[in-house]
XYZ file of C-alpha atoms in Angstrom:
192
model
C 133.617 110.807 88.724
C 131.421 108.259 90.494
C 128.324 106.695 89.114
C 125.201 106.416 91.179
C 124.284 102.993 92.416
C 121.256 101.576 90.595
C 117.969 101.764 92.423
C 114.332 101.083 91.756
C 112.404 98.027 90.616
C 115.090 96.772 88.204
C 117.774 96.868 90.890
C 115.468 95.165 93.393
C 114.711 92.445 90.855
C 118.427 91.979 90.162
C 119.106 91.730 93.901
C 116.386 89.082 94.355
C 117.805 87.134 91.393
C 121.291 87.418 92.854
C 120.029 86.123 96.199
C 118.629 83.035 94.457
C 121.902 82.533 92.591
C 123.984 82.820 95.765
C 121.600 80.376 97.432
C 122.109 77.905 94.576
C 125.896 78.335 94.612
C 126.575 78.384 98.356
C 123.496 77.032 100.100
C 121.348 78.686 102.734
C 123.883 78.631 105.574
C 126.474 80.537 103.523
C 124.123 83.055 101.945
C 125.185 86.513 103.142
C 124.098 90.040 102.313
C 127.706 90.734 101.304
C 127.689 87.886 98.774
C 124.342 88.986 97.330
C 125.527 92.600 97.075
C 128.682 91.527 95.255
C 126.710 89.290 92.868
C 124.178 92.069 92.157
C 126.842 94.757 91.801
C 125.361 96.960 94.519
C 126.428 98.071 97.953
C 125.074 96.429 101.093
C 123.337 99.710 101.950
C 121.174 99.323 98.832
C 120.023 95.921 100.043
C 119.380 97.188 103.563
C 117.346 100.059 102.115
C 114.736 97.484 100.992
C 115.228 94.518 103.311
C 116.135 94.534 107.029
C 118.177 91.312 106.856
C 119.081 88.304 104.730
C 115.995 86.377 105.843
C 113.628 89.088 104.599
C 115.581 89.355 101.333
C 115.528 85.617 100.743
C 111.836 85.339 101.655
C 111.077 88.018 99.065
C 113.395 86.415 96.481
C 111.787 82.996 96.898
C 108.251 84.392 96.918
C 108.974 85.911 93.510
C 109.432 82.444 91.941
C 107.086 80.417 94.135
C 104.053 79.377 92.121
C 100.734 80.236 93.678
C 98.554 80.528 90.611
C 94.793 80.337 90.682
C 93.471 76.895 89.823
C 91.109 77.384 86.877
C 87.570 76.073 87.039
C 87.743 73.124 84.655
C 84.439 71.655 85.755
C 86.407 68.602 86.924
C 87.430 68.464 90.571
C 89.981 65.720 90.073
C 91.734 67.605 87.245
C 91.752 70.824 89.283
C 93.222 69.109 92.341
C 95.851 67.486 90.141
C 96.889 70.974 88.981
C 97.156 72.013 92.635
C 99.358 69.040 93.555
C 101.498 69.486 90.441
C 102.035 73.150 91.348
C 103.149 72.129 94.850
C 105.533 69.512 93.460
C 106.919 72.052 90.970
C 107.584 74.509 93.792
C 109.791 71.997 95.577
C 111.384 70.380 92.531
C 114.295 72.795 92.855
C 116.632 71.391 95.524
C 117.808 74.817 96.679
C 114.258 76.039 97.208
C 113.237 72.838 99.001
C 116.183 73.132 101.389
C 115.951 76.892 101.864
C 112.262 77.119 102.757
C 112.377 75.093 106.014
C 115.702 76.685 107.042
C 114.363 80.144 106.324
C 111.119 79.457 108.196
C 113.115 78.294 111.222
C 115.173 81.503 111.199
C 112.086 83.658 110.698
C 110.362 82.026 113.680
C 112.493 84.298 115.893
C 110.844 87.339 114.334
C 107.042 87.153 114.407
C 106.665 90.143 112.047
C 108.998 88.677 109.437
C 107.407 85.240 109.772
C 103.959 86.771 109.235
C 105.234 88.639 106.179
C 106.846 85.462 104.816
C 103.597 83.552 105.238
C 101.664 86.351 103.568
C 103.898 86.658 100.505
C 105.082 83.082 100.203
C 102.347 80.786 101.380
C 98.884 82.246 101.876
C 98.195 83.207 98.236
C 98.916 79.637 97.125
C 96.889 78.115 99.956
C 93.957 80.442 99.267
C 93.952 79.493 95.583
C 94.045 75.767 96.334
C 91.306 76.173 98.957
C 89.092 77.737 96.265
C 89.564 74.635 94.094
C 88.779 72.334 97.037
C 85.651 74.350 97.877
C 84.516 74.087 94.248
C 84.785 70.312 94.644
C 82.669 70.571 97.795
C 80.098 72.736 95.987
C 79.913 70.179 93.157
C 79.275 67.399 95.674
C 82.546 65.652 94.792
C 83.978 66.240 98.282
C 82.265 66.297 101.693
C 81.123 69.613 103.127
C 83.170 69.010 106.293
C 86.467 68.620 104.381
C 89.304 70.450 106.156
C 90.916 72.232 103.185
C 93.871 73.392 105.275
C 94.637 69.884 106.482
C 94.462 68.527 102.922
C 97.047 71.092 101.857
C 99.235 70.327 104.885
C 99.144 66.624 103.978
C 100.098 67.344 100.389
C 102.887 69.821 101.189
C 104.196 67.732 104.087
C 104.393 64.613 101.956
C 106.108 66.444 99.124
C 108.650 68.176 101.380
C 109.353 64.984 103.302
C 110.022 63.092 100.089
C 112.111 65.929 98.656
C 114.251 66.497 101.742
C 114.398 63.224 103.642
C 113.168 60.012 102.086
C 114.332 60.513 98.508
C 111.123 58.908 97.270
C 110.087 60.139 93.826
C 108.013 63.226 93.165
C 106.351 61.886 90.056
C 102.998 61.527 88.340
C 102.118 58.504 90.468
C 102.604 60.515 93.660
C 100.470 63.366 92.348
C 97.701 60.956 91.346
C 97.837 59.170 94.716
C 97.677 62.432 96.675
C 94.600 63.520 94.735
C 93.056 60.058 95.002
C 93.684 60.119 98.762
C 91.339 63.095 99.107
C 88.604 61.345 97.137
C 89.069 58.011 98.919
C 89.070 59.616 102.362
C 86.036 61.671 101.367
C 84.194 58.508 100.310
C 85.071 56.859 103.620
C 83.930 59.887 105.610
C 80.665 60.033 103.676
C 79.835 56.348 104.267
């Protein structure tokens, strides 16, 4: 007698969790569908039923844990932006995630549809939520109307990833404060 392979949301969640575990154990380069299937206790066909390849699976697995929460309206632009920077730092505090994201993005660049899906599930929700907080600061008069909210986020994320992956400089409270302060200082300079 054979038992049916598990399917449905619970199996998909277990597969995504297994993908993250294999990533942590072996690293991005050695993450395979076979290893994830073995870890999850499913056949490769179950994985391929939901994801076309390892890149799509990993993008989905990482998106599940990537924080992209709305930034609450605290009535204080500086406090709201600090929450946004802290969320970005938290997303890259995990070494495996910080290493996997750029490697995954490079692999996905060969497939425009998968790259678009990755951006949609992994990045855009977070960026949209942070842009709302930046626009609230603009509406309050704390930030200039011409502020490029996308560029601000690129500067924050780029700095955090660079420090996490290359320079080894700390991702601490001082960095978060300085990144927020940078927006206010640059805004003051632009407004002068």
